[in-house]
Tab-separated table of C-alpha atoms in Angstrom:
chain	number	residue	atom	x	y	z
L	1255	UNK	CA	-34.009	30.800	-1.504
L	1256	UNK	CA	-37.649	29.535	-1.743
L	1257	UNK	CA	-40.368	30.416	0.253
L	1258	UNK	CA	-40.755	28.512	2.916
L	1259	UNK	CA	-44.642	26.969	1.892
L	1260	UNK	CA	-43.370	26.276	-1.187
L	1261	UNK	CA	-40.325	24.004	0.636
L	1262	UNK	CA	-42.463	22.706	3.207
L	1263	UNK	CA	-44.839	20.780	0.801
L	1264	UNK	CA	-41.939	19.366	-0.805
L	1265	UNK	CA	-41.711	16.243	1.281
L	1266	UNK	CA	-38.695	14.759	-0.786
L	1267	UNK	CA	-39.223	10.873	0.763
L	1268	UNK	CA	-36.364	8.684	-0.991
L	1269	UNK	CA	-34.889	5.658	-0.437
L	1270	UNK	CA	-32.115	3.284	-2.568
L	1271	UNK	CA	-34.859	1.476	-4.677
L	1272	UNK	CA	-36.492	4.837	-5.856
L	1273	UNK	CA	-32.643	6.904	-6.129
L	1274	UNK	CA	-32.357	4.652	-9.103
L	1275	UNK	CA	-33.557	3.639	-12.228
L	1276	UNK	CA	-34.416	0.127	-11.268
L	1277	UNK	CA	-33.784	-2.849	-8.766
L	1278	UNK	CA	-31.015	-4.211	-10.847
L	1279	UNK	CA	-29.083	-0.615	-10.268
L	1280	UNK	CA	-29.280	-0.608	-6.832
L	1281	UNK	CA	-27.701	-4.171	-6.378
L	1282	UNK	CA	-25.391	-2.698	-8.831
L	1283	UNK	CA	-24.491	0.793	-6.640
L	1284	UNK	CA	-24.171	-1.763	-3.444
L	1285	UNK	CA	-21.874	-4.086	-5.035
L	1286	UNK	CA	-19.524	-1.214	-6.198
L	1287	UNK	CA	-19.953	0.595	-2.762
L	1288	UNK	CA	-19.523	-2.712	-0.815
L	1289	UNK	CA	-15.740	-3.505	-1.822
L	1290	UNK	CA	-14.236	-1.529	0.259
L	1291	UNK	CA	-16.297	-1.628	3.229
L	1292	UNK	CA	-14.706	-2.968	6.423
L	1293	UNK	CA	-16.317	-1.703	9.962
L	1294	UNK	CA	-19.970	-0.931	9.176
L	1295	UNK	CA	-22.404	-4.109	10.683
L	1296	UNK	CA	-25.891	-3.418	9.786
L	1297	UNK	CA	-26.956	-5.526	13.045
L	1298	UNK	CA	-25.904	-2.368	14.943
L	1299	UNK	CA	-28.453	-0.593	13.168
L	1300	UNK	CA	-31.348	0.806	16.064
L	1301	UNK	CA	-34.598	2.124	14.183
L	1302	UNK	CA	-35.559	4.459	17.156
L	1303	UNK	CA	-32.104	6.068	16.993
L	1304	UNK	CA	-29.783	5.897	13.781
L	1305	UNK	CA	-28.094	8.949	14.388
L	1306	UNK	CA	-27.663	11.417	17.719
L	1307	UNK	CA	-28.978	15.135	17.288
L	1308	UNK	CA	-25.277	16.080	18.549
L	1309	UNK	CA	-23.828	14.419	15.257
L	1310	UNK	CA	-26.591	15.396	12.794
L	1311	UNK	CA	-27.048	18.892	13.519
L	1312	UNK	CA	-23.035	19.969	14.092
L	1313	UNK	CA	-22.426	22.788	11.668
L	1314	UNK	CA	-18.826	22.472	12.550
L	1315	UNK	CA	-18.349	18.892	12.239
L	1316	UNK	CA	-15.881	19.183	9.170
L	1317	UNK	CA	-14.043	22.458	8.011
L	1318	UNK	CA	-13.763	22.663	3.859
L	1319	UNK	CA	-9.897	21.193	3.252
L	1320	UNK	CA	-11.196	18.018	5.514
L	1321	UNK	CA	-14.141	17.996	3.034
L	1322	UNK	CA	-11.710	18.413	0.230
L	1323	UNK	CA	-9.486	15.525	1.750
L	1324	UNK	CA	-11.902	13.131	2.198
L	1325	UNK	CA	-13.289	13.373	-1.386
L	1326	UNK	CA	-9.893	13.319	-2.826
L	1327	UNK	CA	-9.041	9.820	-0.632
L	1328	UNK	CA	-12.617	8.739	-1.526
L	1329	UNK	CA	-13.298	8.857	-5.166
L	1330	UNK	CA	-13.020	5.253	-6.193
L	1331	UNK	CA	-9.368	5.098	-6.986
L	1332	UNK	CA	-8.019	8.110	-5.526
L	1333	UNK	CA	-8.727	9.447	-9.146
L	1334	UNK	CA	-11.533	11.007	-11.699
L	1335	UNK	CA	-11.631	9.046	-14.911
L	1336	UNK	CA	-13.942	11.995	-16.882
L	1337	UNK	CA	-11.628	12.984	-19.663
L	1338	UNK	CA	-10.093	9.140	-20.085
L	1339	UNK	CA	-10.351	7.739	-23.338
L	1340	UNK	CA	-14.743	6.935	-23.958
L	1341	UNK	CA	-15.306	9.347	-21.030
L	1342	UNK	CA	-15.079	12.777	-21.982
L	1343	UNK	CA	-17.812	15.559	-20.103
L	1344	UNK	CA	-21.210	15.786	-22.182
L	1345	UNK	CA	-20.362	12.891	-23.802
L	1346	UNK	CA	-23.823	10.304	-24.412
L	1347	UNK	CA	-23.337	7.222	-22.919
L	1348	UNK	CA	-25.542	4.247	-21.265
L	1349	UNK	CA	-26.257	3.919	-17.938
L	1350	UNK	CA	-30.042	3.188	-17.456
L	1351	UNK	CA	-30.687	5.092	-20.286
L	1352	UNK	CA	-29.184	8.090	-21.896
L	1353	UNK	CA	-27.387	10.181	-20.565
L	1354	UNK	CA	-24.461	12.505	-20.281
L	1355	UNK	CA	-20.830	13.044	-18.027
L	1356	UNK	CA	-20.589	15.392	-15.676
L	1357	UNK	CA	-17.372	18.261	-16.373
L	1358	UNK	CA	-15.829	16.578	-13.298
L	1359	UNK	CA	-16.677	14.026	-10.020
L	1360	UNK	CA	-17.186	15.740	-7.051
L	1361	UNK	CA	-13.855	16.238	-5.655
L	1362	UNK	CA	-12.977	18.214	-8.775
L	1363	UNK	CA	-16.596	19.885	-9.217
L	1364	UNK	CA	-16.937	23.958	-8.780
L	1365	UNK	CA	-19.652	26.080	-9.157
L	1366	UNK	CA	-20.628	29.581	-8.834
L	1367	UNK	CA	-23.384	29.943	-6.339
L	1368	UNK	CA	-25.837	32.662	-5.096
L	1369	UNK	CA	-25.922	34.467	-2.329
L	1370	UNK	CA	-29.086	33.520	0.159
L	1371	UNK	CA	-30.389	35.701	3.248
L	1372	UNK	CA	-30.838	34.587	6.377
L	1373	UNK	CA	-34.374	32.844	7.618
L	1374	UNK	CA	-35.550	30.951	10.715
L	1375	UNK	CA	-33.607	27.605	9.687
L	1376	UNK	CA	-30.220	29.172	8.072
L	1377	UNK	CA	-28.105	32.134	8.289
L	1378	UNK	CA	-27.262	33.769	5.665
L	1379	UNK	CA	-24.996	32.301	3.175
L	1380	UNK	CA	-22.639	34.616	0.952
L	1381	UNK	CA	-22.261	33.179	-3.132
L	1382	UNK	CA	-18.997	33.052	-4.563
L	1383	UNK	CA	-17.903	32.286	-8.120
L	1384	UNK	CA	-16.529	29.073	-8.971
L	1385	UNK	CA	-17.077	27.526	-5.347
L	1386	UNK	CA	-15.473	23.636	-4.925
L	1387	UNK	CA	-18.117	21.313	-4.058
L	1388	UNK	CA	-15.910	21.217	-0.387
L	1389	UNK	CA	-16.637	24.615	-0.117
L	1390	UNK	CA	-20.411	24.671	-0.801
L	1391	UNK	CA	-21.224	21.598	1.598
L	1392	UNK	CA	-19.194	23.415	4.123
L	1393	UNK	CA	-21.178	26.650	3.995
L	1394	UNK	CA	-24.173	24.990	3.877
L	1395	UNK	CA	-23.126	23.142	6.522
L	1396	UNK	CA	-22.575	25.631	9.387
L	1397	UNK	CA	-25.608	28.249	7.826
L	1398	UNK	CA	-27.916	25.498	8.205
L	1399	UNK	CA	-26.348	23.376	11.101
L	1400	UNK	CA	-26.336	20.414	9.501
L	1401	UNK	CA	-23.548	17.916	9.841
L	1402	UNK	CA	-21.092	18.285	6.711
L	1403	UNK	CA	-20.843	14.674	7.560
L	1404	UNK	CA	-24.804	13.895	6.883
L	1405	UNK	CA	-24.827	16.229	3.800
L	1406	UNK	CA	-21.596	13.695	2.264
L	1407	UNK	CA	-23.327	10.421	3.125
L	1408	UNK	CA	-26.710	12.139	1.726
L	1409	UNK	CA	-24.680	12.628	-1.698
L	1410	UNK	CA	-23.677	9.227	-1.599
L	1411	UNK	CA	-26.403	7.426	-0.996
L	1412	UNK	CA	-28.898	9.075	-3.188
L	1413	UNK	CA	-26.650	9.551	-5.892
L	1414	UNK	CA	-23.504	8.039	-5.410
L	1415	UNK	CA	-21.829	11.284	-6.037
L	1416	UNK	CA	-18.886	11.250	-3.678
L	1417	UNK	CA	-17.263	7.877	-4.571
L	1418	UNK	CA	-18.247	7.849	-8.430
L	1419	UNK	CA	-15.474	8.243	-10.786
L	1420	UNK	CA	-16.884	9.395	-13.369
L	1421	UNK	CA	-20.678	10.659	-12.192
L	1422	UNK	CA	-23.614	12.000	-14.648
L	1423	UNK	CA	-24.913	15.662	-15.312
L	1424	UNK	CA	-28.175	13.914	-13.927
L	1425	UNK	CA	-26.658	13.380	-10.612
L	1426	UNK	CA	-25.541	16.678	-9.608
L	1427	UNK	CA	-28.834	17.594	-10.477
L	1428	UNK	CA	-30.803	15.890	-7.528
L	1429	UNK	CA	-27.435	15.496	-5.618
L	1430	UNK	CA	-29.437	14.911	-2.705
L	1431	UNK	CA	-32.659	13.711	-4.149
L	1432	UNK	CA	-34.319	16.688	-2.703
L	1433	UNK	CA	-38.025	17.230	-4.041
L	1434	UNK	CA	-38.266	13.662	-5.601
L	1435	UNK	CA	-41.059	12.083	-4.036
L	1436	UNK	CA	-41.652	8.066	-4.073
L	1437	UNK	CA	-44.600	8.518	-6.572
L	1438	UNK	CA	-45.678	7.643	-10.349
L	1439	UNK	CA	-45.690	4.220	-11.665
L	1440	UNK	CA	-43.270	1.506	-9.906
L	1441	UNK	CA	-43.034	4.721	-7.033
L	1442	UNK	CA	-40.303	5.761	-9.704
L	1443	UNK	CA	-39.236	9.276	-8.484
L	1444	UNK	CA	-40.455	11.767	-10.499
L	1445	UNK	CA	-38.485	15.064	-9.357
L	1446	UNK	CA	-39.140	18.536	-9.674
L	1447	UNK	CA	-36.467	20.276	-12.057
L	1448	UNK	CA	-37.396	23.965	-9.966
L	1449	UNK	CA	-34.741	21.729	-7.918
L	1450	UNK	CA	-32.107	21.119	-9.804
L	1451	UNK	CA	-28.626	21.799	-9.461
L	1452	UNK	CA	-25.952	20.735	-6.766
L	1453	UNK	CA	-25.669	24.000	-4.689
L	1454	UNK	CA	-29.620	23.932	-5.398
L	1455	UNK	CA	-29.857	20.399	-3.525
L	1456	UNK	CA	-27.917	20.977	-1.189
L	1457	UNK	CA	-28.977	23.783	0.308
L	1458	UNK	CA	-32.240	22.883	0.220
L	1459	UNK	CA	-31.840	19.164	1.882
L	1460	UNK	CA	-30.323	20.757	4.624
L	1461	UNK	CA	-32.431	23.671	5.185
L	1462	UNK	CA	-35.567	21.068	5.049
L	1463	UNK	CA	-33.601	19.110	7.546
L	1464	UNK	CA	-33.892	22.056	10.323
L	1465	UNK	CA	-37.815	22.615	8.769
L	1466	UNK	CA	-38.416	19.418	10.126
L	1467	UNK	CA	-36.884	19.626	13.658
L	1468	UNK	CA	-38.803	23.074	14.164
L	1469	UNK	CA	-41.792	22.218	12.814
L	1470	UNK	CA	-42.480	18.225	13.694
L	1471	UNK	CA	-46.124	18.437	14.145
L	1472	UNK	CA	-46.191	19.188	10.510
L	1473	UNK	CA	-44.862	15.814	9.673
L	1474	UNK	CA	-45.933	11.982	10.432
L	1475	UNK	CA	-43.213	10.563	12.053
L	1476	UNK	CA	-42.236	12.317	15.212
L	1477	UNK	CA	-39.657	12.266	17.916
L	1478	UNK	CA	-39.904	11.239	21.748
L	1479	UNK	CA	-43.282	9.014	20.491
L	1480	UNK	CA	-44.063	5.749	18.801
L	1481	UNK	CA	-44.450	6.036	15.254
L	1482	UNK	CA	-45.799	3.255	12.973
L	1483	UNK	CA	-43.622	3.429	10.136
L	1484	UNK	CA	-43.787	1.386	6.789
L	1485	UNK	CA	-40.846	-1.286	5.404
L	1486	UNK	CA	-41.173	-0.358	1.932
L	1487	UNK	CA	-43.192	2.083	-0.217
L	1488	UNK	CA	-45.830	-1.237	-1.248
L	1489	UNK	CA	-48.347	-1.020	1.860
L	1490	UNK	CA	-49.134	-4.553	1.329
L	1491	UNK	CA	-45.211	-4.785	2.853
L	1492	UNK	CA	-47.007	-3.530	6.327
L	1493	UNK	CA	-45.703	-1.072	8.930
L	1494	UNK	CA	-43.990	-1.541	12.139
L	1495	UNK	CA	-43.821	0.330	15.687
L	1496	UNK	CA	-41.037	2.417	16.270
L	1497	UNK	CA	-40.033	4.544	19.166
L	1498	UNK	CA	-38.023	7.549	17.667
L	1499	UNK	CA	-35.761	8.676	20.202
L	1500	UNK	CA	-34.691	11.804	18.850
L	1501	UNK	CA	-35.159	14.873	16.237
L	1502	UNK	CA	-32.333	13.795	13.897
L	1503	UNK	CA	-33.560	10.542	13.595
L	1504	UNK	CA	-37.111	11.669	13.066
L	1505	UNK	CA	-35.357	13.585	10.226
L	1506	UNK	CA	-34.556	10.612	8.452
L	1507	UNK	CA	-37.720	8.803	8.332
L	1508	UNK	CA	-39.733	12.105	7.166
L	1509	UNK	CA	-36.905	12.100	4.173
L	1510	UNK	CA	-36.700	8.561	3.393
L	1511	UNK	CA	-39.637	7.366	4.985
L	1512	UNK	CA	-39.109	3.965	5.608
L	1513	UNK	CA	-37.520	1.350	7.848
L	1514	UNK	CA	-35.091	-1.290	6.908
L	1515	UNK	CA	-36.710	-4.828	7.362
L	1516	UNK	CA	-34.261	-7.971	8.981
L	1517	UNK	CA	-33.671	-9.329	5.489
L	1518	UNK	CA	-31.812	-5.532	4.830
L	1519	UNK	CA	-30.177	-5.717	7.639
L	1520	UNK	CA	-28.841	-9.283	7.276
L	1521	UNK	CA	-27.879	-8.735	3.950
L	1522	UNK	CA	-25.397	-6.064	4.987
L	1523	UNK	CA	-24.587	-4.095	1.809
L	1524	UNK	CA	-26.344	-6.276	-0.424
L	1525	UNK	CA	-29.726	-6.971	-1.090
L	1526	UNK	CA	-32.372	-8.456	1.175
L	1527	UNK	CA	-35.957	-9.034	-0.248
L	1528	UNK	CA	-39.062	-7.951	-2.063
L	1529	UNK	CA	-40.250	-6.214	1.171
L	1530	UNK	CA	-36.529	-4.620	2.160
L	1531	UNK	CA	-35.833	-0.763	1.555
L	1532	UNK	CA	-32.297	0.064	2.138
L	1533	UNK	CA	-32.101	4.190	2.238
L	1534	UNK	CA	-31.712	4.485	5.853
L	1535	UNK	CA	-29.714	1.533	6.467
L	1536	UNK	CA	-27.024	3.059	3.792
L	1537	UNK	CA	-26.793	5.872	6.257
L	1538	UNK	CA	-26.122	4.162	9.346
L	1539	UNK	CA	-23.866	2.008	7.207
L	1540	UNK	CA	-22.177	4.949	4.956
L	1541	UNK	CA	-21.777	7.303	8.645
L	1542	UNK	CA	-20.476	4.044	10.585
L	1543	UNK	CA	-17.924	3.214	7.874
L	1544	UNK	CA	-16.716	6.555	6.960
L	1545	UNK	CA	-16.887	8.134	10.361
L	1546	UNK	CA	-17.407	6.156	13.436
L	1547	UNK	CA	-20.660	5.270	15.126
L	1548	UNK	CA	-23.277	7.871	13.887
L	1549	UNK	CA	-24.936	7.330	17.922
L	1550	UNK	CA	-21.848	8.179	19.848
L	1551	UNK	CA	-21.396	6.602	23.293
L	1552	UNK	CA	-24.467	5.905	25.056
L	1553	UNK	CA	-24.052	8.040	28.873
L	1554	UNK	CA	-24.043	5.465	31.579
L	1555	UNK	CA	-26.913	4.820	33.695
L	1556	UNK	CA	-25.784	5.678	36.459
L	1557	UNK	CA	-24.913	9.621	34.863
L	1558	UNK	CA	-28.164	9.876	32.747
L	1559	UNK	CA	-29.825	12.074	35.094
L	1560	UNK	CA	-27.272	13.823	36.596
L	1561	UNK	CA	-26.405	14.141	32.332
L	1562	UNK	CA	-30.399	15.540	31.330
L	1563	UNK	CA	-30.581	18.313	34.458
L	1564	UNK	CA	-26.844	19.053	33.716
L	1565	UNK	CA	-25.602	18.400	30.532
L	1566	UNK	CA	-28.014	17.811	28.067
L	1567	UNK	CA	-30.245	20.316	28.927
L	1568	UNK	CA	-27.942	23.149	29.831
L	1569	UNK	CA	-24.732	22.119	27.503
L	1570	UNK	CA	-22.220	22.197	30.068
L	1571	UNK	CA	-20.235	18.870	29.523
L	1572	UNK	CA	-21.115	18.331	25.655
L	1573	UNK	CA	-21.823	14.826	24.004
L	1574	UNK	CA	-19.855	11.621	25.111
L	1575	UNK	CA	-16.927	10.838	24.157
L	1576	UNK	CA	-15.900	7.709	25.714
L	1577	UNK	CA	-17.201	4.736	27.302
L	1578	UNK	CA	-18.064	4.856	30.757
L	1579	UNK	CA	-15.310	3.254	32.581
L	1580	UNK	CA	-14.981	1.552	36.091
L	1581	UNK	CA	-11.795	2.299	38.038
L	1582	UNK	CA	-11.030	1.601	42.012
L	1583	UNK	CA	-14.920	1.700	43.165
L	1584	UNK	CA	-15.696	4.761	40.785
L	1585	UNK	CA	-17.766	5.150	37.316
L	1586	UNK	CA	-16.209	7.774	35.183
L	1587	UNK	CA	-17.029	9.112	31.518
L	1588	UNK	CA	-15.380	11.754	29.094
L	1589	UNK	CA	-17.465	13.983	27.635
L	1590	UNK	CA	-16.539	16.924	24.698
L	1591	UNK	CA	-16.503	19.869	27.621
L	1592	UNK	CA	-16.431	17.810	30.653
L	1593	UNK	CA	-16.001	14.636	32.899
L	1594	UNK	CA	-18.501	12.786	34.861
L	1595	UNK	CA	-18.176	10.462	37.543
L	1596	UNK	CA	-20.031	8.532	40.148
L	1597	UNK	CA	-19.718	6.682	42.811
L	1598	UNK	CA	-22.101	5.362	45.669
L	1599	UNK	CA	-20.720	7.516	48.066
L	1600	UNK	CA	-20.640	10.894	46.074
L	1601	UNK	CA	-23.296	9.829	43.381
L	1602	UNK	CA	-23.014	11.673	40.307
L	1603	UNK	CA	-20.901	14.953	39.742
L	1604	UNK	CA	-18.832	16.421	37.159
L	1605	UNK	CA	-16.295	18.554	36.095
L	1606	UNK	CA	-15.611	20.922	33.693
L	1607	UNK	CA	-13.345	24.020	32.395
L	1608	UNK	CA	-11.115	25.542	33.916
L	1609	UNK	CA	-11.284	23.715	37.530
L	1610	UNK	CA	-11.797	20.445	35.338
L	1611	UNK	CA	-8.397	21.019	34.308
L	1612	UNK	CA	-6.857	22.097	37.622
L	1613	UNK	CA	-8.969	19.098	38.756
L	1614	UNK	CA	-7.080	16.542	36.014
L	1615	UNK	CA	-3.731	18.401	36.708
L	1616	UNK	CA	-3.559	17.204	40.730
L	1617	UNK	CA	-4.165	13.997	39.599
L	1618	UNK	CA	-7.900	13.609	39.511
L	1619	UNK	CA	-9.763	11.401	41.878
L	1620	UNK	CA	-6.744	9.956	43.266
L	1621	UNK	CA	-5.630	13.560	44.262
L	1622	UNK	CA	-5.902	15.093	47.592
L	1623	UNK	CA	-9.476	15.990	46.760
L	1624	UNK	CA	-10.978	12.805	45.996
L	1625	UNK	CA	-14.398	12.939	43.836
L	1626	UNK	CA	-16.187	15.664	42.892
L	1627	UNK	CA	-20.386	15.948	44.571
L	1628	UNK	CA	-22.699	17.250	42.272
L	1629	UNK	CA	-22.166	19.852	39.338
L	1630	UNK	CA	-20.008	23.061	39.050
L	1631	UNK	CA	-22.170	26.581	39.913
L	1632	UNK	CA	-21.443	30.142	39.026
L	1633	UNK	CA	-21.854	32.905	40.790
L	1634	UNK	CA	-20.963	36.846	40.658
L	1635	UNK	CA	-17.781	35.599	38.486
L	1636	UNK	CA	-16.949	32.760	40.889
L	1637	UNK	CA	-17.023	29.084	39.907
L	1638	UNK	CA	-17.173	26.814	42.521
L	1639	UNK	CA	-16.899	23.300	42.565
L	1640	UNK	CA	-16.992	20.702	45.685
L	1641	UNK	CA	-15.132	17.416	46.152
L	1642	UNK	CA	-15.315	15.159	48.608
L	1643	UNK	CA	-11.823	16.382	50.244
L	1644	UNK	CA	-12.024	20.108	49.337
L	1645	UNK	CA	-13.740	23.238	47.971
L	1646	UNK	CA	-12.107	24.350	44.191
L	1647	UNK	CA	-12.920	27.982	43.281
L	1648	UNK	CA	-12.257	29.842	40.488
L	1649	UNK	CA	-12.489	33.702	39.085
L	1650	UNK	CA	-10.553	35.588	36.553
L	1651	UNK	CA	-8.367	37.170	38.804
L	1652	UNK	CA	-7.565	34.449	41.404
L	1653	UNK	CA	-7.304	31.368	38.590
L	1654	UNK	CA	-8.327	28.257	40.786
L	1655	UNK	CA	-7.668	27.557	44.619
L	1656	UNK	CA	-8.744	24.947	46.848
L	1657	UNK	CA	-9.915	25.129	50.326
L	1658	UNK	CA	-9.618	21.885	52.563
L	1659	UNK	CA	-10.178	20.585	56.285
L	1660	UNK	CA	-10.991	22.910	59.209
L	1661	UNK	CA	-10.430	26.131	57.348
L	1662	UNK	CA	-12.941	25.022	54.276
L	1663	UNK	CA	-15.320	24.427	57.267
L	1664	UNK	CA	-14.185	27.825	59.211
L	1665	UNK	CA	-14.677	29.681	55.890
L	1666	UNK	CA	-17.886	28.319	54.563
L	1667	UNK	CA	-18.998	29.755	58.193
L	1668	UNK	CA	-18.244	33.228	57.500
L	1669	UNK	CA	-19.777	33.520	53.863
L	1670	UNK	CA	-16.922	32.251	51.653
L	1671	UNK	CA	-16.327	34.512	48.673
L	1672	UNK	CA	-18.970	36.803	49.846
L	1673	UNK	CA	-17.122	36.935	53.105
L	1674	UNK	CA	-14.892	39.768	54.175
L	1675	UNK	CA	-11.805	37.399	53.696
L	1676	UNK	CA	-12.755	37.328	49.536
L	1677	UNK	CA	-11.480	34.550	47.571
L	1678	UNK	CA	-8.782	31.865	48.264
L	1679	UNK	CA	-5.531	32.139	46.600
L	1680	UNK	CA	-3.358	29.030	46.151
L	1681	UNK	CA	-3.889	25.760	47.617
């Protein structure tokens, strides 16, 4: 699309104060966005970790008719009011200065895009004519692997784009405010119209996004360190120390490149003081009310390093999806591919696949087999996984059998599946 120089200098640092025209808009866009929040609690807000890497860089998080249905339930309303009476497209009219109506909000908008080739932070991505917006922030989502979850709350809280009922030509130009840097007087954002246009915006946000994560030492604020990171874009404000945990989260600050002070985060949605920034607050606050916690579940202690060798590193068992749970002297959590558990006897093991659902089907830990020890292996085809009562194999032409007692000992002894005897069949 651009070259990728060109992008890279393009640090596009926003937050809420600088999205808008002045301080008196932004208490305006958080009163009008705060009416119908319920579940967000800005107190759960962690600087080092607003949003997990699994979450912000899923591709697949949203296909484009659950796009299209959220926009249609989340346009204030249900409805776009472009075309009522005093409203019509191209129309002047004053908000913070002239101005003109978009042809439609987002859940309505189309355009045709172009077709861009594939480069070390997308794959390719095919144009179309007349493409909904659902459409285009689903592409862009899974060429870029970016959360179509993060690009929506990016629209919203830059521009207010996906709740505004009747939106401005000016804010499908810098959608995402993409290549508008806190600078000029008042740190007004003075953007760069080579960037305009939704498709535009949006591509580009989210192929920055993976710049960032593959090039951090390029950037100031970096992951798995302690970064000192300013409250507001007035130095006399100060900085504090923040331990970023992860890439995503890294992300943020490089984008909007400051940290929400206690008065922001007391206020809620509202305003907090002189010194308070609110862009990455709005995110954690926007994800959390839209779509659940933006940090998952925490893995339990007792898993995490079990988790990092196992999971983490190698992807078998996928992000948490529940919270670790204590049942009859075990610790067990659900993860996306798996199941962990622990216990002091058997430590930590898990689960996953096909004998994970063999496993589930004889009634889990309170089967005949008891716990699983330590993590599934594969080998030559087989998968193998030991519990405490039994050995669980698995192949493509056996499906799963257990061995159990003196025969599991008698046929570990002669070589198991490498043995002349081959692999169980049945229980």
């Amino acid at each position: 699309m651009k070259n990728v120089e060109k992008l890279s200098l393009r640090k596009p640092a926003r937050l809420l104060v600088a999205a808008l025209l002045s301080i008196t808009l932004v208490a305006l866009f958080i009163t009008h966005t705060a009416s119908t929040a319920q579940a967000a609690d800005a107190r759960d807000f962690k600087p080092g970790n607003i949003i997990s890497d699994a979450n912000f860089y899923n591709g697949n998080a949203m296909t484009a008719a659950e796009v299209q249905n959220f926009l249609n339930a989340t346009v204030k309303g249900g409805k776009c009011t472009i075309g009522q009476p005093g409203r019509k497209p191209g129309d002047p009219a004053v908000w913070g200065g002239p101005t003109k109506f978009a042809s439609n909000c987002l859940n309505g908008y189309k355009q045709t895009t172009t077709s861009e080739q594939a480069n070390a932070y997308c794959s390719a991505y095919v144009g179309a004519k007349n493409e909904t917006a659902a459409q285009i922030i689903t592409k862009v989502g899974k060429a870029c692997g970016i959360s179509q979850r993060v690009l929506l709350i990016m629209l919203e809280k830059e521009q207010s784009l996906v709740t505004d009922e009747w939106p401005t030509v000016a804010q499908f130009n810098k959608a995402m405010g993409y290549a508008c840097p806190d600078s000029g007087p008042g740190n007004s954002a003075n953007c760069d119209e080579n960037f305009y246009g939704f498709f535009n915006q949006v591509y580009s946000a989210a192929w920055q996004y993976q710049f960032y994560k593959k090039n951090p030492g390029r950037y100031r604020y970096k992951a798995y360190q302690t970064n000192s990171i300013q409250w507001h874009p007035n130095v006399s404000c100060g900085t504090s120390q923040v331990y970023i945990e992860n890439a995503a989260t890294a992300a943020l600050y490089i984008y909007t490149p400051y940290r929400p002070n206690q008065a922001a985060l007391n206020a809620q949605w509202g305003t907090g003081n002189s010194c308070s920034t609110y862009g990455n607050r709005n995110f954690f606050m926007f994800y959390s009310k839209w779509f659940g916690s933006p940090t998952g579940y925490d893995v339990a202690p007792e898993l995490a390093s079990f988790y990092r060798a196992e999971g983490s590193e190698r992807g078998v068992y996928g992000t948490p999806i529940s919270e670790p749970r204590r049942i009859n002297g075990y610790l067990v959590q659900d993860f996306s591919t798996g199941t962990l558990y622990w216990s002091k006897a058997s430590g930590a093991a898990g689960v996953n696949g096909a004998i994970r659902t063999f496993y589930n089907n004889a009634g889990g830990p309170s089967s005949y087999l008891g716990l699983p020890v330590g993590a599934e292996t594969l080998s030559n085809g087989v998968s193998k996984q030991e519990f405490q009562n039994g050995t669980a194999y698995r192949s493509q032409v056996t499906g799963t059998s257990v061995v159990q007692g003196g025969i599991r000992n008698l046929y570990n002894k002669q070589g198991g599946p490498t043995s002349q005897i081959g692999l169980p069949i049945g229980v």
